[in-house]
Amino acid sequence: MLQPFTNEIAESSVIYEANIRQYSSEGTFNTFTKDLPKLKQ
């Protein structure tokens, strides 16, 4: 079960938005998720 999203979490989090169709030539979530560890750095 996921933890509820609270104001405390929101205030200490970094939220990114990505345009999946333009992120890579494939434009798929699979390609994007493979790059998540690199993006996290």
Coordinates of N, CA and C in Angstrom, one line a residue:
M1 N 0.8 -1.2 0.0 CA 0.0 0.0 0.0 C 0.9 1.2 0.0
L2 N 0.5 2.2 -0.8 CA 1.3 3.4 -0.9 C 1.0 4.4 0.3
Q3 N 2.0 5.1 0.6 CA 1.8 6.1 1.7 C 1.0 7.3 1.1
P4 N 0.1 7.9 1.9 CA -0.7 9.1 1.4 C 0.3 10.2 1.1
F5 N 0.0 11.0 0.1 CA 0.8 12.2 -0.3 C 0.3 13.3 0.6
T6 N 1.2 13.8 1.5 CA 0.9 14.8 2.5 C 1.6 16.1 2.1
N7 N 1.3 17.2 2.8 CA 1.9 18.5 2.6 C 3.4 18.4 2.9
E8 N 3.7 17.7 4.0 CA 5.1 17.5 4.4 C 6.0 16.8 3.3
I9 N 5.4 15.8 2.7 CA 6.1 15.2 1.6 C 6.2 16.1 0.4
A10 N 5.2 16.9 0.1 CA 5.3 17.8 -1.1 C 6.3 18.9 -0.8
E11 N 6.4 19.4 0.4 CA 7.4 20.4 0.7 C 8.8 20.0 0.6
S12 N 9.1 18.7 0.8 CA 10.5 18.2 0.8 C 10.8 17.4 -0.5
S13 N 9.9 17.4 -1.5 CA 10.1 16.6 -2.7 C 10.5 17.4 -3.9
V14 N 11.1 16.8 -4.8 CA 11.3 17.4 -6.1 C 10.5 16.6 -7.1
I15 N 9.7 17.4 -7.9 CA 8.8 16.8 -8.8 C 9.2 17.2 -10.2
Y16 N 9.3 16.3 -11.1 CA 9.7 16.5 -12.5 C 8.5 16.2 -13.4
E17 N 8.5 16.9 -14.5 CA 7.5 16.6 -15.6 C 8.3 16.3 -16.8
A18 N 7.9 15.3 -17.5 CA 8.6 14.8 -18.8 C 7.6 14.6 -19.9
N19 N 7.9 15.1 -21.1 CA 7.1 14.9 -22.2 C 7.6 13.6 -22.9
I20 N 6.9 12.5 -22.6 CA 7.4 11.1 -23.0 C 7.6 11.0 -24.5
R21 N 6.6 11.5 -25.2 CA 6.7 11.4 -26.7 C 7.9 12.1 -27.3
Q22 N 8.4 13.2 -26.6 CA 9.6 13.9 -27.1 C 10.9 13.6 -26.4
Y23 N 10.8 12.7 -25.4 CA 12.0 12.4 -24.6 C 13.0 11.6 -25.4
S24 N 12.5 10.7 -26.2 CA 13.3 9.8 -27.1 C 12.7 9.6 -28.4
S25 N 13.5 9.0 -29.3 CA 12.9 8.8 -30.6 C 11.8 7.7 -30.6
E26 N 11.9 6.8 -29.6 CA 10.8 5.8 -29.5 C 9.6 6.4 -28.9
G27 N 9.7 7.4 -28.0 CA 8.6 8.0 -27.4 C 7.8 7.1 -26.5
T28 N 8.4 6.2 -25.8 CA 7.7 5.2 -24.9 C 8.1 5.4 -23.5
F29 N 7.2 4.9 -22.6 CA 7.5 4.9 -21.2 C 8.6 4.0 -20.9
N30 N 8.7 2.9 -21.6 CA 9.8 1.9 -21.3 C 11.2 2.6 -21.5
T31 N 11.3 3.3 -22.6 CA 12.6 4.0 -22.8 C 12.9 5.0 -21.7
F32 N 11.9 5.8 -21.3 CA 12.0 6.8 -20.2 C 12.4 6.1 -18.9
T33 N 11.7 5.0 -18.5 CA 12.0 4.4 -17.3 C 13.4 3.8 -17.2
K34 N 14.0 3.4 -18.4 CA 15.3 2.9 -18.4 C 16.3 4.0 -18.0
D35 N 16.0 5.2 -18.3 CA 16.9 6.3 -18.0 C 16.7 6.9 -16.6
L36 N 15.7 6.5 -15.8 CA 15.4 7.1 -14.5 C 16.6 7.1 -13.6
P37 N 17.4 6.0 -13.5 CA 18.6 6.1 -12.6 C 19.5 7.2 -13.0
K38 N 19.7 7.3 -14.3 CA 20.6 8.4 -14.8 C 20.0 9.8 -14.5
L39 N 18.8 9.9 -14.7 CA 18.1 11.2 -14.4 C 18.1 11.5 -12.9
K40 N 18.1 10.5 -12.1 CA 18.1 10.7 -10.6 C 19.4 11.4 -10.2
Q41 N 20.5 11.1 -10.8 CA 21.8 11.6 -10.5 C 21.7 13.1 -10.7

